[in-house]
Amino acid sequence: MNPSTFIGIAASLMLLVSVVLTSADAPATFFNLPGLGIVLTGTLAATFISYPLKEVLRVVRLVGLVFRREKSRDERDLATLVSLARTWFAGDIRGVEKALPHCRNPFLRTGIQLVIDHAKEEEIIDLLRWRIARLKARERAEAQIFRTMALYAPAFGMIGTLVGLVNMLDAMDSADIAVIGERMAVALLTTFYGIVLANLIFKPIAVKLERRTEERLIAMNMVLEGVCLMSRRRLPSVIEETLKSFMAQHRDELFDGARSREAEAAEFALAYAAQRDSKKALMRSGLASATDKTRV
């Protein structure tokens, strides 16, 4: 299981259990099947209305992706690309063709196949960028399903609250406190269920899927850059070092997060000082050249 997902689930369960156990004499009062049914059924019904059936059915598979711990394939793809580039640079096209079926990345396999077919670099870039755009659009649409469900859940929680209030007002004529309390519980707990489902299940899953898409796009752009260098017949060592620098830069952007303001200010000050020194050096060189001309 993904460690961050496991930690989040454990923390959420501890939070809910502590709230239920410490705030109520009877914890069973927080479990109301009619209220939960209103929120879940309404959210699923609205989702089925909003999206085609085949997209909604992918939700189960997407939930599995959130719990599964995926290993990074960047190093393996980089090693495969450099190995194929060495074979290609040596002129062994048959060796590349024999090794290509063993490549497990279909995106990399397509790019290498275009290179050995002597396709133009512009055509290779257009095709691979189109595939990147398609993957980006598809996976963001999948994450959007959960964001939509996160919007629907609190709304149906409010609907359940209104239903519970109407039933409670209807039962007030009977003066039966037990009936009034039961219907009041439905009114309040449906809002509780809607907020919990939206903020502890649907939104976190959407964010996790969007984060996964960002990582996959970086890996695909790395492969695109390597295939372009291979098409230009760059040295395999140059390809390797370029892609390592590419991955290091994007890892910093993806995982380091926002830097402190002090660090950004220091970096800006250094850049400004370097720019100022370069301007002074240019002015001095210009004055020196003007003085030499005057002397001549």
PDB file of C-alpha atoms in Angstrom, residues 31-223:
ATOM      1  CA  PHE A  31     -24.535   5.806  12.578  1.00  0.00           C
ATOM      2  CA  ASN A  32     -27.668   6.530  10.643  1.00  0.00           C
ATOM      3  CA  LEU A  33     -28.305   4.327   7.621  1.00  0.00           C
ATOM      4  CA  PRO A  34     -31.084   6.480   6.056  1.00  0.00           C
ATOM      5  CA  GLY A  35     -28.857   9.577   6.146  1.00  0.00           C
ATOM      6  CA  LEU A  36     -25.863   7.720   4.748  1.00  0.00           C
ATOM      7  CA  GLY A  37     -28.073   6.201   2.058  1.00  0.00           C
ATOM      8  CA  ILE A  38     -29.315   9.631   0.980  1.00  0.00           C
ATOM      9  CA  VAL A  39     -25.765  10.952   0.569  1.00  0.00           C
ATOM     10  CA  LEU A  40     -24.251   7.906  -1.150  1.00  0.00           C
ATOM     11  CA  THR A  41     -27.199   7.165  -3.430  1.00  0.00           C
ATOM     12  CA  GLY A  42     -27.637  10.791  -4.418  1.00  0.00           C
ATOM     13  CA  THR A  43     -23.933  11.297  -5.096  1.00  0.00           C
ATOM     14  CA  LEU A  44     -23.678   8.148  -7.231  1.00  0.00           C
ATOM     15  CA  ALA A  45     -26.883   8.962  -9.094  1.00  0.00           C
ATOM     16  CA  ALA A  46     -25.726  12.480  -9.942  1.00  0.00           C
ATOM     17  CA  THR A  47     -22.332  11.133 -11.027  1.00  0.00           C
ATOM     18  CA  PHE A  48     -23.950   8.596 -13.370  1.00  0.00           C
ATOM     19  CA  ILE A  49     -26.042  11.395 -14.854  1.00  0.00           C
ATOM     20  CA  SER A  50     -22.992  13.635 -15.306  1.00  0.00           C
ATOM     21  CA  TYR A  51     -20.613  11.165 -16.990  1.00  0.00           C
ATOM     22  CA  PRO A  52     -20.802   8.310 -19.508  1.00  0.00           C
ATOM     23  CA  LEU A  53     -21.094   4.825 -18.068  1.00  0.00           C
ATOM     24  CA  LYS A  54     -17.630   3.676 -19.180  1.00  0.00           C
ATOM     25  CA  GLU A  55     -15.984   6.620 -17.388  1.00  0.00           C
ATOM     26  CA  VAL A  56     -17.882   6.037 -14.148  1.00  0.00           C
ATOM     27  CA  LEU A  57     -17.005   2.329 -14.167  1.00  0.00           C
ATOM     28  CA  ARG A  58     -13.316   3.266 -14.182  1.00  0.00           C
ATOM     29  CA  VAL A  59     -13.769   4.765 -10.713  1.00  0.00           C
ATOM     30  CA  VAL A  60     -13.172   1.398  -9.025  1.00  0.00           C
ATOM     31  CA  ARG A  61      -9.864   0.924 -10.866  1.00  0.00           C
ATOM     32  CA  LEU A  62      -8.808   4.465 -10.024  1.00  0.00           C
ATOM     33  CA  VAL A  63      -9.432   3.874  -6.320  1.00  0.00           C
ATOM     34  CA  GLY A  64      -7.117   0.880  -6.556  1.00  0.00           C
ATOM     35  CA  LEU A  65      -4.386   3.094  -8.018  1.00  0.00           C
ATOM     36  CA  VAL A  66      -4.556   5.357  -4.985  1.00  0.00           C
ATOM     37  CA  PHE A  67      -3.930   2.477  -2.595  1.00  0.00           C
ATOM     38  CA  ARG A  68      -1.283   0.792  -4.716  1.00  0.00           C
ATOM     39  CA  ARG A  69       2.344   1.754  -4.259  1.00  0.00           C
ATOM     40  CA  GLU A  70       3.780   2.454  -7.702  1.00  0.00           C
ATOM     41  CA  LYS A  71       7.495   2.141  -8.267  1.00  0.00           C
ATOM     42  CA  SER A  72       9.189   4.877 -10.224  1.00  0.00           C
ATOM     43  CA  ARG A  73      10.193   3.709 -13.695  1.00  0.00           C
ATOM     44  CA  ASP A  74      12.321   6.738 -14.499  1.00  0.00           C
ATOM     45  CA  GLU A  75      15.665   5.062 -13.830  1.00  0.00           C
ATOM     46  CA  ARG A  76      14.693   1.946 -15.781  1.00  0.00           C
ATOM     47  CA  ASP A  77      13.431   3.980 -18.736  1.00  0.00           C
ATOM     48  CA  LEU A  78      16.589   6.082 -18.675  1.00  0.00           C
ATOM     49  CA  ALA A  79      18.807   2.992 -18.677  1.00  0.00           C
ATOM     50  CA  THR A  80      16.791   1.418 -21.509  1.00  0.00           C
ATOM     51  CA  LEU A  81      16.921   4.597 -23.580  1.00  0.00           C
ATOM     52  CA  VAL A  82      20.682   5.009 -23.142  1.00  0.00           C
ATOM     53  CA  SER A  83      21.303   1.347 -23.969  1.00  0.00           C
ATOM     54  CA  LEU A  84      19.258   1.581 -27.166  1.00  0.00           C
ATOM     55  CA  ALA A  85      20.979   4.869 -28.036  1.00  0.00           C
ATOM     56  CA  ARG A  86      24.386   3.174 -27.767  1.00  0.00           C
ATOM     57  CA  THR A  87      23.253   0.368 -30.054  1.00  0.00           C
ATOM     58  CA  TRP A  88      21.758   2.884 -32.493  1.00  0.00           C
ATOM     59  CA  PHE A  89      24.872   5.072 -32.449  1.00  0.00           C
ATOM     60  CA  ALA A  90      26.999   2.014 -33.267  1.00  0.00           C
ATOM     61  CA  GLY A  91      24.880   1.452 -36.387  1.00  0.00           C
ATOM     62  CA  ASP A  92      23.370  -1.837 -35.178  1.00  0.00           C
ATOM     63  CA  ILE A  93      19.765  -1.318 -36.274  1.00  0.00           C
ATOM     64  CA  ARG A  94      18.964  -5.034 -35.983  1.00  0.00           C
ATOM     65  CA  GLY A  95      20.158  -4.967 -32.380  1.00  0.00           C
ATOM     66  CA  VAL A  96      17.771  -2.118 -31.643  1.00  0.00           C
ATOM     67  CA  GLU A  97      14.889  -3.962 -33.314  1.00  0.00           C
ATOM     68  CA  LYS A  98      15.620  -7.120 -31.294  1.00  0.00           C
ATOM     69  CA  ALA A  99      15.790  -5.205 -28.002  1.00  0.00           C
ATOM     70  CA  LEU A 100      12.725  -3.082 -28.678  1.00  0.00           C
ATOM     71  CA  PRO A 101      10.066  -5.761 -27.883  1.00  0.00           C
ATOM     72  CA  HIS A 102      11.602  -6.142 -24.413  1.00  0.00           C
ATOM     73  CA  CYS A 103      10.990  -2.460 -23.640  1.00  0.00           C
ATOM     74  CA  ARG A 104       8.090  -2.324 -21.173  1.00  0.00           C
ATOM     75  CA  ASN A 105       7.267   1.350 -21.724  1.00  0.00           C
ATOM     76  CA  PRO A 106       4.974   1.658 -24.780  1.00  0.00           C
ATOM     77  CA  PHE A 107       5.619   5.390 -25.081  1.00  0.00           C
ATOM     78  CA  LEU A 108       9.386   4.846 -25.214  1.00  0.00           C
ATOM     79  CA  ARG A 109       8.928   1.925 -27.588  1.00  0.00           C
ATOM     80  CA  THR A 110       6.935   4.071 -29.998  1.00  0.00           C
ATOM     81  CA  GLY A 111       9.534   6.846 -29.956  1.00  0.00           C
ATOM     82  CA  ILE A 112      12.449   4.483 -30.624  1.00  0.00           C
ATOM     83  CA  GLN A 113      10.526   2.781 -33.402  1.00  0.00           C
ATOM     84  CA  LEU A 114       9.999   6.131 -35.110  1.00  0.00           C
ATOM     85  CA  VAL A 115      13.710   6.890 -34.827  1.00  0.00           C
ATOM     86  CA  ILE A 116      14.835   3.625 -36.423  1.00  0.00           C
ATOM     87  CA  ASP A 117      12.215   4.134 -39.138  1.00  0.00           C
ATOM     88  CA  HIS A 118      14.021   7.421 -39.952  1.00  0.00           C
ATOM     89  CA  ALA A 119      10.989   9.602 -39.274  1.00  0.00           C
ATOM     90  CA  LYS A 120      11.576  13.336 -39.210  1.00  0.00           C
ATOM     91  CA  GLU A 121      12.187  14.894 -35.826  1.00  0.00           C
ATOM     92  CA  GLU A 122       9.198  17.224 -36.227  1.00  0.00           C
ATOM     93  CA  GLU A 123       6.925  14.245 -36.918  1.00  0.00           C
ATOM     94  CA  ILE A 124       8.271  12.383 -33.888  1.00  0.00           C
ATOM     95  CA  ILE A 125       7.722  15.410 -31.643  1.00  0.00           C
ATOM     96  CA  ASP A 126       4.185  15.972 -32.953  1.00  0.00           C
ATOM     97  CA  LEU A 127       3.147  12.349 -32.434  1.00  0.00           C
ATOM     98  CA  LEU A 128       4.645  11.975 -28.974  1.00  0.00           C
ATOM     99  CA  ARG A 129       3.308  15.345 -27.810  1.00  0.00           C
ATOM    100  CA  TRP A 130      -0.127  14.321 -29.047  1.00  0.00           C
ATOM    101  CA  ARG A 131       0.077  11.160 -26.946  1.00  0.00           C
ATOM    102  CA  ILE A 132       1.195  13.186 -23.922  1.00  0.00           C
ATOM    103  CA  ALA A 133      -1.734  15.566 -24.400  1.00  0.00           C
ATOM    104  CA  ARG A 134      -4.165  12.656 -24.708  1.00  0.00           C
ATOM    105  CA  LEU A 135      -2.903  11.032 -21.506  1.00  0.00           C
ATOM    106  CA  LYS A 136      -3.046  14.361 -19.671  1.00  0.00           C
ATOM    107  CA  ALA A 137      -6.624  15.016 -20.783  1.00  0.00           C
ATOM    108  CA  ARG A 138      -7.790  11.487 -19.962  1.00  0.00           C
ATOM    109  CA  GLU A 139      -6.267  11.294 -16.500  1.00  0.00           C
ATOM    110  CA  ARG A 140      -7.374  14.788 -15.532  1.00  0.00           C
ATOM    111  CA  ALA A 141     -10.898  13.869 -16.608  1.00  0.00           C
ATOM    112  CA  GLU A 142     -10.690  10.803 -14.362  1.00  0.00           C
ATOM    113  CA  ALA A 143      -9.582  12.918 -11.410  1.00  0.00           C
ATOM    114  CA  GLN A 144     -12.380  15.378 -12.195  1.00  0.00           C
ATOM    115  CA  ILE A 145     -14.928  12.624 -11.531  1.00  0.00           C
ATOM    116  CA  PHE A 146     -13.899  12.544  -7.882  1.00  0.00           C
ATOM    117  CA  ARG A 147     -13.872  16.339  -7.671  1.00  0.00           C
ATOM    118  CA  THR A 148     -17.423  16.317  -9.000  1.00  0.00           C
ATOM    119  CA  MET A 149     -18.418  13.712  -6.408  1.00  0.00           C
ATOM    120  CA  ALA A 150     -16.851  15.933  -3.741  1.00  0.00           C
ATOM    121  CA  LEU A 151     -19.209  18.718  -4.850  1.00  0.00           C
ATOM    122  CA  TYR A 152     -22.285  16.473  -4.919  1.00  0.00           C
ATOM    123  CA  ALA A 153     -21.817  14.838  -1.494  1.00  0.00           C
ATOM    124  CA  PRO A 154     -22.299  17.984   0.670  1.00  0.00           C
ATOM    125  CA  ALA A 155     -25.187  19.065  -1.555  1.00  0.00           C
ATOM    126  CA  PHE A 156     -27.030  15.795  -0.962  1.00  0.00           C
ATOM    127  CA  GLY A 157     -26.129  16.099   2.702  1.00  0.00           C
ATOM    128  CA  MET A 158     -28.084  19.359   2.737  1.00  0.00           C
ATOM    129  CA  ILE A 159     -30.950  17.660   0.909  1.00  0.00           C
ATOM    130  CA  GLY A 160     -31.022  15.012   3.611  1.00  0.00           C
ATOM    131  CA  THR A 161     -30.997  17.751   6.218  1.00  0.00           C
ATOM    132  CA  LEU A 162     -34.050  19.387   4.634  1.00  0.00           C
ATOM    133  CA  VAL A 163     -35.841  16.040   4.434  1.00  0.00           C
ATOM    134  CA  GLY A 164     -35.083  15.368   8.084  1.00  0.00           C
ATOM    135  CA  LEU A 165     -36.313  18.812   9.139  1.00  0.00           C
ATOM    136  CA  VAL A 166     -39.562  18.413   7.212  1.00  0.00           C
ATOM    137  CA  ASN A 167     -40.173  15.018   8.835  1.00  0.00           C
ATOM    138  CA  MET A 168     -39.288  16.446  12.237  1.00  0.00           C
ATOM    139  CA  LEU A 169     -41.779  19.290  11.870  1.00  0.00           C
ATOM    140  CA  ASP A 170     -44.411  16.809  10.761  1.00  0.00           C
ATOM    141  CA  ALA A 171     -43.799  14.716  13.883  1.00  0.00           C
ATOM    142  CA  MET A 172     -44.060  17.627  16.293  1.00  0.00           C
ATOM    143  CA  ASP A 173     -47.839  17.314  16.443  1.00  0.00           C
ATOM    144  CA  SER A 174     -47.475  13.857  17.959  1.00  0.00           C
ATOM    145  CA  ALA A 175     -45.287  15.239  20.768  1.00  0.00           C
ATOM    146  CA  ASP A 176     -43.291  12.027  20.689  1.00  0.00           C
ATOM    147  CA  ILE A 177     -39.742  13.010  21.658  1.00  0.00           C
ATOM    148  CA  ALA A 178     -38.275   9.719  20.380  1.00  0.00           C
ATOM    149  CA  VAL A 179     -39.667  10.227  16.876  1.00  0.00           C
ATOM    150  CA  ILE A 180     -38.612  13.872  16.789  1.00  0.00           C
ATOM    151  CA  GLY A 181     -35.081  12.977  17.929  1.00  0.00           C
ATOM    152  CA  GLU A 182     -34.746  10.219  15.317  1.00  0.00           C
ATOM    153  CA  ARG A 183     -35.743  12.527  12.481  1.00  0.00           C
ATOM    154  CA  MET A 184     -33.543  15.317  13.798  1.00  0.00           C
ATOM    155  CA  ALA A 185     -30.621  12.868  13.703  1.00  0.00           C
ATOM    156  CA  VAL A 186     -31.267  12.231  10.022  1.00  0.00           C
ATOM    157  CA  ALA A 187     -31.319  15.982   9.402  1.00  0.00           C
ATOM    158  CA  LEU A 188     -27.949  16.596  11.052  1.00  0.00           C
ATOM    159  CA  LEU A 189     -26.050  13.421  10.194  1.00  0.00           C
ATOM    160  CA  THR A 190     -26.622  13.664   6.449  1.00  0.00           C
ATOM    161  CA  THR A 191     -24.701  16.951   6.401  1.00  0.00           C
ATOM    162  CA  PHE A 192     -21.998  15.319   8.513  1.00  0.00           C
ATOM    163  CA  TYR A 193     -21.741  12.361   6.117  1.00  0.00           C
ATOM    164  CA  GLY A 194     -21.604  14.613   3.071  1.00  0.00           C
ATOM    165  CA  ILE A 195     -18.765  16.744   4.447  1.00  0.00           C
ATOM    166  CA  VAL A 196     -16.773  13.704   5.599  1.00  0.00           C
ATOM    167  CA  LEU A 197     -17.121  11.882   2.271  1.00  0.00           C
ATOM    168  CA  ALA A 198     -16.181  14.991   0.294  1.00  0.00           C
ATOM    169  CA  ASN A 199     -13.118  15.999   2.320  1.00  0.00           C
ATOM    170  CA  LEU A 200     -11.749  12.660   3.500  1.00  0.00           C
ATOM    171  CA  ILE A 201     -12.440  10.459   0.480  1.00  0.00           C
ATOM    172  CA  PHE A 202     -13.346  12.157  -2.799  1.00  0.00           C
ATOM    173  CA  LYS A 203     -11.065  15.229  -2.750  1.00  0.00           C
ATOM    174  CA  PRO A 204      -7.964  13.363  -1.471  1.00  0.00           C
ATOM    175  CA  ILE A 205      -8.388  10.731  -4.185  1.00  0.00           C
ATOM    176  CA  ALA A 206      -8.652  13.461  -6.829  1.00  0.00           C
ATOM    177  CA  VAL A 207      -5.505  15.202  -5.562  1.00  0.00           C
ATOM    178  CA  LYS A 208      -3.606  11.897  -5.463  1.00  0.00           C
ATOM    179  CA  LEU A 209      -4.575  11.114  -9.053  1.00  0.00           C
ATOM    180  CA  GLU A 210      -3.585  14.596 -10.230  1.00  0.00           C
ATOM    181  CA  ARG A 211      -0.217  14.217  -8.510  1.00  0.00           C
ATOM    182  CA  ARG A 212       0.290  10.871 -10.222  1.00  0.00           C
ATOM    183  CA  THR A 213      -0.494  12.476 -13.578  1.00  0.00           C
ATOM    184  CA  GLU A 214       2.135  15.180 -12.978  1.00  0.00           C
ATOM    185  CA  GLU A 215       4.793  12.549 -12.306  1.00  0.00           C
ATOM    186  CA  ARG A 216       3.840  10.567 -15.396  1.00  0.00           C
ATOM    187  CA  LEU A 217       3.949  13.666 -17.594  1.00  0.00           C
ATOM    188  CA  ILE A 218       7.440  14.482 -16.364  1.00  0.00           C
ATOM    189  CA  ALA A 219       8.597  10.946 -17.168  1.00  0.00           C
ATOM    190  CA  MET A 220       7.050  11.107 -20.639  1.00  0.00           C
ATOM    191  CA  ASN A 221       8.670  14.468 -21.363  1.00  0.00           C
ATOM    192  CA  MET A 222      11.977  12.990 -20.303  1.00  0.00           C
ATOM    193  CA  VAL A 223      11.488  10.162 -22.806  1.00  0.00           C
TER     194      VAL A 223
END
